[in-house]
Amino acid sequence: MISVNLYSNSSKELEKFLSSFYSSSFNLTNVLSWKHLYDNPIEIADIVGVYADNFNDFKIMMLICLDKGLYIHVTNENADNLIKYLFERYPY
């Protein structure tokens, strides 16, 4: 299963980012991590792109898991290549 994992030292940072991404309010109290599973790997391209575009606005870390036990740290430098890779690996 494909997943996006977010981590922060502040639950408010995760709350702000997720509220911004989903355009709805999130109430994360004392939560320093967030994980979402995706059936379709292409669906994570959106959140990775938004994360990269707003990299300096939030103090959060993103990891994506495309293969069991293998996590990729998403950075401002590798986000575009990861999105391209998603569309090459999962062309459906």
PDB file of C-alpha atoms in Angstrom, residues 8-56:
ATOM      1  CA  SER A   8       6.435  17.754  12.812  1.00  0.00           C
ATOM      2  CA  ASN A   9       7.494  18.952  16.227  1.00  0.00           C
ATOM      3  CA  SER A  10       4.201  20.861  16.416  1.00  0.00           C
ATOM      4  CA  SER A  11       0.708  19.493  15.839  1.00  0.00           C
ATOM      5  CA  LYS A  12      -0.320  22.993  14.740  1.00  0.00           C
ATOM      6  CA  GLU A  13       2.045  22.768  11.756  1.00  0.00           C
ATOM      7  CA  LEU A  14       0.459  19.525  10.567  1.00  0.00           C
ATOM      8  CA  GLU A  15      -2.984  21.003  11.154  1.00  0.00           C
ATOM      9  CA  LYS A  16      -2.170  24.134   9.115  1.00  0.00           C
ATOM     10  CA  PHE A  17      -0.703  22.169   6.208  1.00  0.00           C
ATOM     11  CA  LEU A  18      -3.513  19.613   6.017  1.00  0.00           C
ATOM     12  CA  SER A  19      -6.210  22.271   6.398  1.00  0.00           C
ATOM     13  CA  SER A  20      -4.599  24.191   3.562  1.00  0.00           C
ATOM     14  CA  PHE A  21      -4.240  21.133   1.325  1.00  0.00           C
ATOM     15  CA  TYR A  22      -7.720  19.736   1.879  1.00  0.00           C
ATOM     16  CA  SER A  23      -9.414  23.170   2.122  1.00  0.00           C
ATOM     17  CA  SER A  24     -11.140  22.116   5.319  1.00  0.00           C
ATOM     18  CA  SER A  25     -10.340  22.318   8.987  1.00  0.00           C
ATOM     19  CA  PHE A  26      -8.376  19.611  10.724  1.00  0.00           C
ATOM     20  CA  ASN A  27      -8.287  19.251  14.475  1.00  0.00           C
ATOM     21  CA  LEU A  28      -5.071  17.485  15.385  1.00  0.00           C
ATOM     22  CA  THR A  29      -4.430  17.810  19.104  1.00  0.00           C
ATOM     23  CA  ASN A  30      -1.021  16.658  20.287  1.00  0.00           C
ATOM     24  CA  VAL A  31      -0.469  14.738  17.082  1.00  0.00           C
ATOM     25  CA  LEU A  32       3.063  14.921  15.736  1.00  0.00           C
ATOM     26  CA  SER A  33       2.586  12.527  12.827  1.00  0.00           C
ATOM     27  CA  TRP A  34      -0.046  11.867  10.189  1.00  0.00           C
ATOM     28  CA  LYS A  35      -0.324   8.979   7.738  1.00  0.00           C
ATOM     29  CA  HIS A  36      -2.645   8.468   4.800  1.00  0.00           C
ATOM     30  CA  LEU A  37      -2.885   5.338   2.634  1.00  0.00           C
ATOM     31  CA  TYR A  38      -3.628   5.555  -1.077  1.00  0.00           C
ATOM     32  CA  ASP A  39      -4.925   2.868  -3.425  1.00  0.00           C
ATOM     33  CA  ASN A  40      -3.789   4.783  -6.502  1.00  0.00           C
ATOM     34  CA  PRO A  41      -0.129   5.912  -6.280  1.00  0.00           C
ATOM     35  CA  ILE A  42      -0.729   8.814  -8.682  1.00  0.00           C
ATOM     36  CA  GLU A  43      -2.952  10.436  -6.053  1.00  0.00           C
ATOM     37  CA  ILE A  44       0.076  11.304  -3.912  1.00  0.00           C
ATOM     38  CA  ALA A  45       1.501  13.537  -6.655  1.00  0.00           C
ATOM     39  CA  ASP A  46      -0.826  16.361  -5.580  1.00  0.00           C
ATOM     40  CA  ILE A  47       0.177  16.429  -1.927  1.00  0.00           C
ATOM     41  CA  VAL A  48       3.874  16.042  -2.824  1.00  0.00           C
ATOM     42  CA  GLY A  49       3.590  19.004  -5.219  1.00  0.00           C
ATOM     43  CA  VAL A  50       1.830  21.193  -2.665  1.00  0.00           C
ATOM     44  CA  TYR A  51       4.399  20.229  -0.043  1.00  0.00           C
ATOM     45  CA  ALA A  52       7.263  21.199  -2.367  1.00  0.00           C
ATOM     46  CA  ASP A  53       5.624  24.485  -3.381  1.00  0.00           C
ATOM     47  CA  ASN A  54       5.145  25.435   0.278  1.00  0.00           C
ATOM     48  CA  PHE A  55       8.302  23.839   1.640  1.00  0.00           C
ATOM     49  CA  ASN A  56       9.456  26.963   3.493  1.00  0.00           C
TER      50      ASN A  56
END
